[in-house]
Amino acid sequence: MIIAIGSDHAGYEGEPPYKPEILRHVARLGHQTLDCGTHGPESVDYPDFANAVCEAILEGRARYGILVCGTGIGVSIAANRHSGIRAATCATKDMARLSREHNDANVICLGRRILSLPACFDLIQIWLDTPFNGGERHCRRIKKMG
Ligand code: RB5
């Protein structure tokens, strides 16, 4: 699968910076990555990178997206303004699993200042490995969101 990955400058905070590590981790899991920026620690605006990831998905250039900001909240608010995007801020393994099983989330949002890097790796792997449950009630609810 092609996974679009983006972050604001929070993805480049600390050592090691999360975004390049996440790009490598997703490639190690056997996926292609599409790097939607940012590319360094200079302060930028998270909606720009959320928009780039969402556009890649909506234009068919990527199947799923991973977004990183300080909390995972800003990028999820920005991503969820796009019709057809279901972005989930996840901080636990259950949130990652259930956002796929029940919500058919197509973007996972992670907080650099909330989660350790190994925790991000775990959540990404669970999220990418978990299929949508496909149950009638879940489809009905998703359909109500357009
Ligand atoms: C940037 O400092 C920070 O506000 C941003 O990464 C994010 O956490 C916003 O929700």
Short mmCIF file of N, CA, C and O and ligand atoms in Angstrom, two decimals:
data_model
loop_
_atom_site.label_atom_id
_atom_site.label_comp_id
_atom_site.label_asym_id
_atom_site.label_seq_id
_atom_site.Cartn_x
_atom_site.Cartn_y
_atom_site.Cartn_z
N MET A 1 0.84 -1.19 0.00
CA MET A 1 0.00 0.00 0.00
C MET A 1 0.88 1.25 0.00
O MET A 1 1.98 1.22 0.51
N ILE A 2 0.31 2.31 -0.53
CA ILE A 2 1.03 3.60 -0.45
C ILE A 2 0.45 4.38 0.72
O ILE A 2 -0.77 4.58 0.83
N ILE A 3 1.34 4.82 1.59
CA ILE A 3 0.93 5.54 2.79
C ILE A 3 1.50 6.95 2.72
O ILE A 3 2.73 7.12 2.63
N ALA A 4 0.61 7.94 2.75
CA ALA A 4 1.05 9.35 2.76
C ALA A 4 1.36 9.75 4.21
O ALA A 4 0.60 9.44 5.12
N ILE A 5 2.49 10.39 4.39
CA ILE A 5 2.94 10.73 5.75
C ILE A 5 3.28 12.22 5.81
O ILE A 5 4.02 12.72 4.95
N GLY A 6 2.73 12.89 6.81
CA GLY A 6 3.02 14.32 6.96
C GLY A 6 3.06 14.72 8.42
O GLY A 6 2.47 14.06 9.28
N SER A 7 3.75 15.81 8.66
CA SER A 7 3.80 16.35 10.03
C SER A 7 4.08 17.84 9.94
O SER A 7 4.54 18.34 8.91
N ASP A 8 3.82 18.53 11.05
CA ASP A 8 4.36 19.88 11.18
C ASP A 8 5.73 19.76 11.84
O ASP A 8 6.31 18.66 11.92
N HIS A 9 6.26 20.88 12.34
CA HIS A 9 7.61 20.87 12.92
C HIS A 9 7.72 19.94 14.13
O HIS A 9 8.83 19.52 14.46
N ALA A 10 6.58 19.61 14.77
CA ALA A 10 6.65 18.69 15.92
C ALA A 10 7.22 17.34 15.50
O ALA A 10 7.84 16.64 16.31
N GLY A 11 7.04 16.99 14.24
CA GLY A 11 7.60 15.74 13.73
C GLY A 11 9.11 15.77 13.63
O GLY A 11 9.74 14.73 13.36
N TYR A 12 9.70 16.95 13.83
CA TYR A 12 11.17 17.08 13.80
C TYR A 12 11.74 17.52 15.14
O TYR A 12 12.91 17.87 15.22
N GLU A 13 10.93 17.47 16.18
CA GLU A 13 11.43 17.81 17.52
C GLU A 13 12.20 16.64 18.09
O GLU A 13 11.85 15.48 17.86
N GLY A 14 13.19 16.96 18.90
CA GLY A 14 13.86 15.93 19.68
C GLY A 14 14.77 15.05 18.85
O GLY A 14 14.98 15.25 17.66
N GLU A 15 15.32 14.07 19.51
CA GLU A 15 16.27 13.14 18.87
C GLU A 15 15.93 11.71 19.26
O GLU A 15 15.93 11.39 20.45
N PRO A 16 15.61 10.82 18.36
CA PRO A 16 15.53 11.10 16.93
C PRO A 16 14.20 11.77 16.60
O PRO A 16 13.20 11.52 17.25
N PRO A 17 14.19 12.61 15.56
CA PRO A 17 12.92 13.20 15.13
C PRO A 17 11.99 12.09 14.62
O PRO A 17 12.43 11.13 14.00
N TYR A 18 10.71 12.23 14.94
CA TYR A 18 9.76 11.14 14.68
C TYR A 18 9.46 10.92 13.19
O TYR A 18 9.32 9.79 12.75
N LYS A 19 9.30 12.01 12.45
CA LYS A 19 8.76 11.80 11.09
C LYS A 19 9.67 10.95 10.22
O LYS A 19 9.18 9.99 9.61
N PRO A 20 10.99 11.21 10.15
CA PRO A 20 11.83 10.32 9.35
C PRO A 20 11.84 8.89 9.87
O PRO A 20 11.88 7.94 9.08
N GLU A 21 11.75 8.74 11.19
CA GLU A 21 11.71 7.39 11.77
C GLU A 21 10.42 6.67 11.37
O GLU A 21 10.42 5.47 11.08
N ILE A 22 9.32 7.41 11.35
CA ILE A 22 8.03 6.81 10.96
C ILE A 22 8.06 6.42 9.48
O ILE A 22 7.57 5.36 9.09
N LEU A 23 8.66 7.27 8.65
CA LEU A 23 8.79 6.93 7.22
C LEU A 23 9.56 5.62 7.07
O LEU A 23 9.15 4.72 6.32
N ARG A 24 10.66 5.49 7.80
CA ARG A 24 11.46 4.26 7.73
C ARG A 24 10.68 3.06 8.25
O ARG A 24 10.74 1.97 7.68
N HIS A 25 9.97 3.26 9.35
CA HIS A 25 9.22 2.15 9.94
C HIS A 25 8.14 1.64 8.98
O HIS A 25 7.98 0.42 8.80
N VAL A 26 7.43 2.53 8.34
CA VAL A 26 6.36 2.13 7.42
C VAL A 26 6.98 1.39 6.22
O VAL A 26 6.42 0.39 5.74
N ALA A 27 8.14 1.84 5.76
CA ALA A 27 8.83 1.13 4.66
C ALA A 27 9.25 -0.27 5.12
O ALA A 27 9.11 -1.24 4.38
N ARG A 28 9.74 -0.36 6.36
CA ARG A 28 10.13 -1.67 6.92
C ARG A 28 8.94 -2.62 6.99
O ARG A 28 9.09 -3.83 6.87
N LEU A 29 7.75 -2.07 7.19
CA LEU A 29 6.54 -2.90 7.24
C LEU A 29 6.11 -3.36 5.85
O LEU A 29 5.13 -4.09 5.70
N GLY A 30 6.82 -2.89 4.82
CA GLY A 30 6.56 -3.36 3.47
C GLY A 30 5.68 -2.45 2.63
O GLY A 30 5.19 -2.86 1.58
N HIS A 31 5.50 -1.21 3.08
CA HIS A 31 4.65 -0.28 2.34
C HIS A 31 5.49 0.77 1.62
O HIS A 31 6.62 1.06 2.03
N GLN A 32 4.90 1.34 0.58
CA GLN A 32 5.52 2.51 -0.07
C GLN A 32 5.10 3.74 0.71
O GLN A 32 3.98 3.78 1.25
N THR A 33 5.97 4.73 0.77
CA THR A 33 5.62 5.95 1.49
C THR A 33 5.60 7.14 0.53
O THR A 33 6.36 7.17 -0.45
N LEU A 34 4.73 8.07 0.83
CA LEU A 34 4.67 9.33 0.08
C LEU A 34 4.89 10.43 1.12
O LEU A 34 4.05 10.64 2.00
N ASP A 35 6.02 11.09 1.03
CA ASP A 35 6.39 12.10 2.04
C ASP A 35 5.75 13.44 1.69
O ASP A 35 6.11 14.08 0.70
N CYS A 36 4.79 13.85 2.50
CA CYS A 36 4.04 15.10 2.25
C CYS A 36 4.58 16.26 3.08
O CYS A 36 3.89 17.27 3.24
N GLY A 37 5.81 16.14 3.61
CA GLY A 37 6.41 17.23 4.38
C GLY A 37 5.88 17.28 5.82
O GLY A 37 5.08 16.42 6.19
N THR A 38 6.30 18.21 6.54
CA THR A 38 7.37 19.15 6.36
C THR A 38 8.72 18.41 6.39
O THR A 38 8.74 17.20 6.65
N HIS A 39 9.78 19.13 6.15
CA HIS A 39 11.06 18.46 6.01
C HIS A 39 12.12 18.93 7.00
O HIS A 39 13.30 18.62 6.84
N GLY A 40 11.71 19.68 8.00
CA GLY A 40 12.69 20.16 8.97
C GLY A 40 12.01 20.80 10.17
O GLY A 40 10.78 20.86 10.23
N PRO A 41 12.81 21.26 11.14
CA PRO A 41 12.26 21.74 12.41
C PRO A 41 11.72 23.18 12.39
O PRO A 41 11.23 23.64 13.42
N GLU A 42 11.80 23.87 11.25
CA GLU A 42 11.30 25.24 11.21
C GLU A 42 9.79 25.24 11.45
O GLU A 42 9.08 24.37 10.93
N SER A 43 9.31 26.24 12.18
CA SER A 43 7.90 26.30 12.52
C SER A 43 7.03 26.47 11.27
O SER A 43 7.29 27.33 10.43
N VAL A 44 6.03 25.60 11.15
CA VAL A 44 5.11 25.63 10.01
C VAL A 44 3.69 25.47 10.55
O VAL A 44 3.50 25.30 11.76
N ASP A 45 2.71 25.47 9.66
CA ASP A 45 1.30 25.39 10.06
C ASP A 45 0.75 24.00 9.75
O ASP A 45 0.69 23.59 8.58
N TYR A 46 0.28 23.31 10.80
CA TYR A 46 -0.13 21.91 10.61
C TYR A 46 -1.24 21.70 9.57
O TYR A 46 -1.25 20.66 8.90
N PRO A 47 -2.18 22.68 9.35
CA PRO A 47 -3.20 22.39 8.33
C PRO A 47 -2.61 22.15 6.93
O PRO A 47 -3.16 21.37 6.15
N ASP A 48 -1.48 22.80 6.63
CA ASP A 48 -0.90 22.64 5.29
C ASP A 48 -0.51 21.18 5.04
O ASP A 48 -0.67 20.66 3.93
N PHE A 49 -0.03 20.52 6.07
CA PHE A 49 0.47 19.14 5.89
C PHE A 49 -0.67 18.14 6.03
O PHE A 49 -0.68 17.11 5.33
N ALA A 50 -1.65 18.47 6.86
CA ALA A 50 -2.86 17.65 6.90
C ALA A 50 -3.55 17.70 5.54
O ALA A 50 -3.97 16.67 5.00
N ASN A 51 -3.64 18.89 4.97
CA ASN A 51 -4.28 19.03 3.65
C ASN A 51 -3.52 18.23 2.59
O ASN A 51 -4.13 17.57 1.75
N ALA A 52 -2.20 18.27 2.62
CA ALA A 52 -1.40 17.55 1.61
C ALA A 52 -1.63 16.04 1.70
O ALA A 52 -1.79 15.36 0.68
N VAL A 53 -1.69 15.52 2.91
CA VAL A 53 -1.93 14.08 3.09
C VAL A 53 -3.34 13.72 2.62
O VAL A 53 -3.55 12.74 1.90
N CYS A 54 -4.32 14.54 3.01
CA CYS A 54 -5.72 14.25 2.62
C CYS A 54 -5.89 14.31 1.11
O CYS A 54 -6.58 13.47 0.51
N GLU A 55 -5.26 15.30 0.48
CA GLU A 55 -5.37 15.42 -0.98
C GLU A 55 -4.76 14.20 -1.66
O GLU A 55 -5.30 13.68 -2.65
N ALA A 56 -3.67 13.69 -1.14
CA ALA A 56 -3.03 12.49 -1.71
C ALA A 56 -4.01 11.31 -1.64
O ALA A 56 -4.13 10.53 -2.60
N ILE A 57 -4.72 11.19 -0.53
CA ILE A 57 -5.67 10.08 -0.39
C ILE A 57 -6.86 10.29 -1.32
O ILE A 57 -7.25 9.39 -2.08
N LEU A 58 -7.41 11.49 -1.30
CA LEU A 58 -8.63 11.75 -2.08
C LEU A 58 -8.37 11.71 -3.59
O LEU A 58 -9.26 11.40 -4.38
N GLU A 59 -7.12 11.97 -3.99
CA GLU A 59 -6.76 11.90 -5.42
C GLU A 59 -6.27 10.51 -5.82
O GLU A 59 -5.85 10.30 -6.95
N GLY A 60 -6.26 9.58 -4.86
CA GLY A 60 -5.87 8.20 -5.18
C GLY A 60 -4.37 7.96 -5.25
O GLY A 60 -3.93 6.92 -5.72
N ARG A 61 -3.59 8.93 -4.77
CA ARG A 61 -2.13 8.74 -4.79
C ARG A 61 -1.65 7.97 -3.58
O ARG A 61 -0.50 7.54 -3.52
N ALA A 62 -2.50 7.81 -2.58
CA ALA A 62 -2.16 7.03 -1.38
C ALA A 62 -3.44 6.39 -0.87
O ALA A 62 -4.55 6.89 -1.11
N ARG A 63 -3.28 5.25 -0.19
CA ARG A 63 -4.46 4.56 0.36
C ARG A 63 -4.81 5.11 1.74
O ARG A 63 -5.97 5.32 2.06
N TYR A 64 -3.78 5.29 2.57
CA TYR A 64 -3.97 5.77 3.95
C TYR A 64 -2.99 6.90 4.24
O TYR A 64 -2.02 7.10 3.49
N GLY A 65 -3.24 7.56 5.38
CA GLY A 65 -2.34 8.64 5.77
C GLY A 65 -1.95 8.55 7.24
O GLY A 65 -2.71 8.04 8.07
N ILE A 66 -0.76 9.03 7.52
CA ILE A 66 -0.28 9.16 8.90
C ILE A 66 0.11 10.62 9.09
O ILE A 66 0.87 11.17 8.28
N LEU A 67 -0.44 11.24 10.14
CA LEU A 67 -0.13 12.64 10.43
C LEU A 67 0.40 12.77 11.85
O LEU A 67 -0.08 12.09 12.77
N VAL A 68 1.38 13.63 12.00
CA VAL A 68 1.98 13.88 13.32
C VAL A 68 1.97 15.38 13.57
O VAL A 68 2.34 16.17 12.70
N CYS A 69 1.51 15.77 14.78
CA CYS A 69 1.74 17.13 15.27
C CYS A 69 2.06 16.99 16.75
O CYS A 69 2.32 15.87 17.22
N GLY A 70 2.03 18.08 17.48
CA GLY A 70 2.41 17.98 18.89
C GLY A 70 1.53 17.01 19.66
O GLY A 70 2.00 16.17 20.42
N THR A 71 0.22 17.15 19.45
CA THR A 71 -0.74 16.31 20.18
C THR A 71 -1.46 15.29 19.31
O THR A 71 -2.11 14.40 19.84
N GLY A 72 -1.42 15.48 18.01
CA GLY A 72 -2.25 14.69 17.09
C GLY A 72 -3.63 15.31 16.90
O GLY A 72 -4.40 14.86 16.05
N ILE A 73 -3.93 16.35 17.66
CA ILE A 73 -5.28 16.93 17.61
C ILE A 73 -5.41 17.93 16.46
O ILE A 73 -6.38 17.89 15.70
N GLY A 74 -4.45 18.83 16.34
CA GLY A 74 -4.55 19.86 15.28
C GLY A 74 -4.66 19.23 13.90
O GLY A 74 -5.53 19.60 13.10
N VAL A 75 -3.79 18.25 13.63
CA VAL A 75 -3.84 17.62 12.30
C VAL A 75 -5.15 16.87 12.08
O VAL A 75 -5.66 16.81 10.96
N SER A 76 -5.72 16.31 13.16
CA SER A 76 -6.98 15.57 12.97
C SER A 76 -8.13 16.54 12.70
O SER A 76 -8.99 16.26 11.87
N ILE A 77 -8.14 17.67 13.40
CA ILE A 77 -9.19 18.67 13.13
C ILE A 77 -9.10 19.13 11.67
O ILE A 77 -10.11 19.19 10.96
N ALA A 78 -7.89 19.41 11.23
CA ALA A 78 -7.70 19.87 9.84
C ALA A 78 -8.09 18.78 8.85
O ALA A 78 -8.79 19.04 7.86
N ALA A 79 -7.66 17.56 9.11
CA ALA A 79 -7.93 16.46 8.16
C ALA A 79 -9.42 16.18 8.06
O ALA A 79 -9.95 15.92 6.96
N ASN A 80 -10.12 16.25 9.18
CA ASN A 80 -11.54 15.90 9.17
C ASN A 80 -12.42 16.96 8.51
O ASN A 80 -13.63 16.75 8.36
N ARG A 81 -11.84 18.06 8.07
CA ARG A 81 -12.61 19.04 7.29
C ARG A 81 -12.78 18.58 5.84
O ARG A 81 -13.55 19.16 5.09
N HIS A 82 -12.04 17.54 5.45
CA HIS A 82 -12.14 17.03 4.08
C HIS A 82 -13.20 15.94 4.01
O HIS A 82 -13.10 14.94 4.75
N SER A 83 -14.16 16.10 3.11
CA SER A 83 -15.16 15.05 2.91
C SER A 83 -14.46 13.79 2.41
O SER A 83 -13.63 13.85 1.49
N GLY A 84 -14.79 12.67 3.03
CA GLY A 84 -14.15 11.41 2.61
C GLY A 84 -12.96 11.04 3.46
O GLY A 84 -12.43 9.94 3.34
N ILE A 85 -12.54 11.95 4.33
CA ILE A 85 -11.44 11.64 5.25
C ILE A 85 -12.03 11.35 6.62
O ILE A 85 -12.88 12.09 7.13
N ARG A 86 -11.59 10.26 7.20
CA ARG A 86 -11.94 9.92 8.58
C ARG A 86 -10.63 9.79 9.34
O ARG A 86 -9.93 8.77 9.26
N ALA A 87 -10.28 10.86 10.03
CA ALA A 87 -8.98 10.92 10.71
C ALA A 87 -9.19 10.68 12.20
O ALA A 87 -10.08 11.27 12.82
N ALA A 88 -8.37 9.80 12.77
CA ALA A 88 -8.51 9.42 14.17
C ALA A 88 -7.22 9.72 14.93
O ALA A 88 -6.15 9.23 14.57
N THR A 89 -7.35 10.54 15.96
CA THR A 89 -6.22 10.72 16.87
C THR A 89 -6.19 9.50 17.79
O THR A 89 -7.18 9.19 18.45
N CYS A 90 -5.07 8.82 17.80
CA CYS A 90 -4.97 7.57 18.57
C CYS A 90 -3.83 7.67 19.58
O CYS A 90 -2.72 8.09 19.24
N ALA A 91 -4.12 7.26 20.80
CA ALA A 91 -3.09 7.26 21.85
C ALA A 91 -2.95 5.89 22.50
O ALA A 91 -2.05 5.70 23.32
N THR A 92 -3.84 4.96 22.17
CA THR A 92 -3.74 3.61 22.74
C THR A 92 -3.92 2.58 21.62
O THR A 92 -4.47 2.90 20.55
N LYS A 93 -3.54 1.35 21.92
CA LYS A 93 -3.68 0.28 20.93
C LYS A 93 -5.16 0.04 20.61
O LYS A 93 -5.52 -0.22 19.46
N ASP A 94 -6.01 0.13 21.62
CA ASP A 94 -7.45 -0.06 21.37
C ASP A 94 -8.00 1.03 20.45
O ASP A 94 -8.82 0.76 19.58
N MET A 95 -7.55 2.26 20.66
CA MET A 95 -8.02 3.35 19.79
C MET A 95 -7.59 3.09 18.35
O MET A 95 -8.37 3.30 17.41
N ALA A 96 -6.35 2.62 18.17
CA ALA A 96 -5.85 2.35 16.81
C ALA A 96 -6.68 1.23 16.17
O ALA A 96 -7.14 1.35 15.02
N ARG A 97 -6.90 0.15 16.92
CA ARG A 97 -7.65 -0.99 16.37
C ARG A 97 -9.10 -0.60 16.07
O ARG A 97 -9.61 -0.86 14.99
N LEU A 98 -9.73 0.04 17.04
CA LEU A 98 -11.16 0.35 16.88
C LEU A 98 -11.41 1.44 15.84
O LEU A 98 -12.46 1.47 15.20
N SER A 99 -10.44 2.33 15.64
CA SER A 99 -10.63 3.37 14.61
C SER A 99 -10.66 2.75 13.22
O SER A 99 -11.28 3.30 12.30
N ARG A 100 -10.02 1.61 13.07
CA ARG A 100 -10.12 0.88 11.79
C ARG A 100 -11.36 -0.01 11.78
O ARG A 100 -12.14 0.02 10.83
N GLU A 101 -11.56 -0.81 12.83
CA GLU A 101 -12.66 -1.77 12.84
C GLU A 101 -14.02 -1.08 12.76
O GLU A 101 -14.89 -1.52 12.01
N HIS A 102 -14.22 -0.03 13.51
CA HIS A 102 -15.55 0.59 13.60
C HIS A 102 -15.70 1.83 12.73
O HIS A 102 -16.78 2.08 12.22
N ASN A 103 -14.65 2.63 12.62
CA ASN A 103 -14.77 3.93 11.93
C ASN A 103 -14.17 3.91 10.52
O ASN A 103 -14.27 4.90 9.81
N ASP A 104 -13.53 2.83 10.15
CA ASP A 104 -12.84 2.76 8.85
C ASP A 104 -11.96 4.00 8.65
O ASP A 104 -11.97 4.62 7.58
N ALA A 105 -11.25 4.38 9.70
CA ALA A 105 -10.39 5.56 9.62
C ALA A 105 -9.38 5.39 8.49
O ALA A 105 -8.79 4.31 8.33
N ASN A 106 -9.20 6.45 7.71
CA ASN A 106 -8.19 6.38 6.65
C ASN A 106 -6.97 7.26 6.96
O ASN A 106 -6.02 7.28 6.17
N VAL A 107 -7.00 7.93 8.08
CA VAL A 107 -5.82 8.69 8.54
C VAL A 107 -5.66 8.45 10.04
O VAL A 107 -6.65 8.53 10.79
N ILE A 108 -4.45 8.17 10.47
CA ILE A 108 -4.16 8.09 11.91
C ILE A 108 -3.33 9.32 12.29
O ILE A 108 -2.41 9.71 11.55
N CYS A 109 -3.69 9.92 13.41
CA CYS A 109 -3.02 11.15 13.86
C CYS A 109 -2.34 10.85 15.19
O CYS A 109 -2.97 10.32 16.12
N LEU A 110 -1.06 11.21 15.27
CA LEU A 110 -0.25 10.85 16.43
C LEU A 110 0.39 12.09 17.03
O LEU A 110 0.78 13.02 16.30
N GLY A 111 0.53 12.10 18.35
CA GLY A 111 1.10 13.25 19.04
C GLY A 111 2.55 13.02 19.44
O GLY A 111 2.84 12.16 20.26
N ARG A 112 3.42 13.83 18.87
CA ARG A 112 4.85 13.75 19.18
C ARG A 112 5.12 14.01 20.67
O ARG A 112 6.03 13.45 21.26
N ARG A 113 4.31 14.91 21.25
CA ARG A 113 4.54 15.29 22.65
C ARG A 113 3.73 14.42 23.61
O ARG A 113 3.73 14.66 24.81
N ILE A 114 3.05 13.42 23.07
CA ILE A 114 2.18 12.56 23.87
C ILE A 114 2.71 11.13 23.91
O ILE A 114 2.64 10.45 24.94
N LEU A 115 3.23 10.68 22.77
CA LEU A 115 3.59 9.26 22.61
C LEU A 115 5.09 9.08 22.43
O LEU A 115 5.75 9.91 21.78
N SER A 116 5.62 7.97 22.94
CA SER A 116 7.01 7.61 22.64
C SER A 116 7.08 7.13 21.19
O SER A 116 6.04 6.75 20.60
N LEU A 117 8.28 7.09 20.64
CA LEU A 117 8.42 6.60 19.27
C LEU A 117 8.03 5.12 19.15
O LEU A 117 7.29 4.75 18.23
N PRO A 118 8.47 4.25 20.08
CA PRO A 118 8.02 2.85 19.99
C PRO A 118 6.49 2.72 20.08
O PRO A 118 5.91 1.86 19.42
N ALA A 119 5.87 3.58 20.88
CA ALA A 119 4.40 3.54 20.95
C ALA A 119 3.80 3.92 19.60
O ALA A 119 2.84 3.29 19.14
N CYS A 120 4.36 4.94 18.95
CA CYS A 120 3.89 5.31 17.60
C CYS A 120 4.03 4.12 16.65
O CYS A 120 3.11 3.82 15.86
N PHE A 121 5.17 3.45 16.70
CA PHE A 121 5.40 2.30 15.81
C PHE A 121 4.33 1.23 16.04
O PHE A 121 3.77 0.67 15.11
N ASP A 122 4.05 0.93 17.33
CA ASP A 122 3.04 -0.09 17.65
C ASP A 122 1.67 0.32 17.11
O ASP A 122 0.96 -0.49 16.50
N LEU A 123 1.30 1.57 17.35
CA LEU A 123 -0.03 2.03 16.93
C LEU A 123 -0.15 1.98 15.40
O LEU A 123 -1.18 1.56 14.86
N ILE A 124 0.91 2.37 14.71
CA ILE A 124 0.87 2.36 13.24
C ILE A 124 0.73 0.94 12.73
O ILE A 124 -0.07 0.66 11.83
N GLN A 125 1.48 0.02 13.31
CA GLN A 125 1.41 -1.37 12.84
C GLN A 125 0.01 -1.96 13.07
O GLN A 125 -0.58 -2.57 12.18
N ILE A 126 -0.52 -1.76 14.27
CA ILE A 126 -1.86 -2.26 14.57
C ILE A 126 -2.88 -1.64 13.62
O ILE A 126 -3.73 -2.31 13.04
N TRP A 127 -2.76 -0.33 13.45
CA TRP A 127 -3.71 0.40 12.61
C TRP A 127 -3.67 -0.10 11.16
O TRP A 127 -4.70 -0.33 10.54
N LEU A 128 -2.46 -0.29 10.62
CA LEU A 128 -2.34 -0.74 9.23
C LEU A 128 -2.78 -2.19 9.06
O LEU A 128 -3.25 -2.58 7.99
N ASP A 129 -2.63 -2.98 10.11
CA ASP A 129 -2.96 -4.42 10.02
C ASP A 129 -4.43 -4.71 10.27
O ASP A 129 -4.87 -5.84 10.05
N THR A 130 -5.18 -3.76 10.81
CA THR A 130 -6.56 -4.05 11.21
C THR A 130 -7.53 -3.68 10.10
O THR A 130 -7.57 -2.53 9.66
N PRO A 131 -8.33 -4.65 9.63
CA PRO A 131 -9.32 -4.31 8.59
C PRO A 131 -10.57 -3.67 9.19
O PRO A 131 -10.85 -3.84 10.38
N PHE A 132 -11.31 -2.96 8.33
CA PHE A 132 -12.64 -2.46 8.72
C PHE A 132 -13.53 -3.66 8.96
O PHE A 132 -13.53 -4.61 8.19
N ASN A 133 -14.30 -3.61 10.02
CA ASN A 133 -15.20 -4.69 10.38
C ASN A 133 -16.30 -4.93 9.33
O ASN A 133 -16.71 -6.06 9.09
N GLY A 134 -16.75 -3.84 8.69
CA GLY A 134 -17.71 -3.99 7.59
C GLY A 134 -19.14 -4.26 8.03
O GLY A 134 -20.02 -4.45 7.18
N GLY A 135 -19.39 -4.30 9.32
CA GLY A 135 -20.74 -4.60 9.83
C GLY A 135 -21.74 -3.54 9.38
O GLY A 135 -21.38 -2.37 9.17
N GLU A 136 -22.99 -3.97 9.28
CA GLU A 136 -24.06 -3.08 8.76
C GLU A 136 -24.15 -1.79 9.58
O GLU A 136 -24.26 -0.70 9.04
N ARG A 137 -24.05 -1.93 10.92
CA ARG A 137 -24.23 -0.73 11.74
C ARG A 137 -23.07 0.25 11.55
O ARG A 137 -23.27 1.47 11.57
N HIS A 138 -21.88 -0.29 11.33
CA HIS A 138 -20.73 0.60 11.13
C HIS A 138 -20.84 1.31 9.77
O HIS A 138 -20.57 2.50 9.66
N CYS A 139 -21.25 0.55 8.75
CA CYS A 139 -21.43 1.16 7.41
C CYS A 139 -22.50 2.24 7.46
O CYS A 139 -22.34 3.31 6.87
N ARG A 140 -23.59 1.95 8.17
CA ARG A 140 -24.69 2.92 8.27
C ARG A 140 -24.20 4.22 8.91
O ARG A 140 -24.49 5.32 8.44
N ARG A 141 -23.42 4.09 9.96
CA ARG A 141 -22.95 5.29 10.68
C ARG A 141 -21.96 6.09 9.84
O ARG A 141 -22.00 7.33 9.82
N ILE A 142 -21.11 5.38 9.13
CA ILE A 142 -20.13 6.08 8.29
C ILE A 142 -20.85 6.80 7.15
O ILE A 142 -20.52 7.94 6.81
N LYS A 143 -21.87 6.13 6.60
CA LYS A 143 -22.64 6.74 5.50
C LYS A 143 -23.30 8.05 5.97
O LYS A 143 -23.38 9.02 5.22
N LYS A 144 -23.72 8.09 7.22
CA LYS A 144 -24.34 9.31 7.75
C LYS A 144 -23.37 10.49 7.81
O LYS A 144 -23.79 11.64 7.96
N MET A 145 -22.08 10.20 7.74
CA MET A 145 -21.09 11.28 7.78
C MET A 145 -20.72 11.76 6.38
O MET A 145 -19.89 12.65 6.23
N GLY A 146 -21.34 11.16 5.37
CA GLY A 146 -21.10 11.61 4.00
C GLY A 146 -19.88 10.99 3.39
O GLY A 146 -19.12 10.31 4.06
C1 RB5 B 1 2.84 23.26 17.31
O1 RB5 B 1 3.56 23.88 18.31
C2 RB5 B 1 1.62 22.55 17.91
O2 RB5 B 1 0.67 23.49 18.30
C3 RB5 B 1 1.06 21.60 16.90
O3 RB5 B 1 2.02 20.66 16.59
C4 RB5 B 1 -0.14 20.78 17.31
O4 RB5 B 1 0.07 20.13 18.52
C5 RB5 B 1 -1.45 21.43 17.26
O5 RB5 B 1 -2.48 20.80 17.52
#
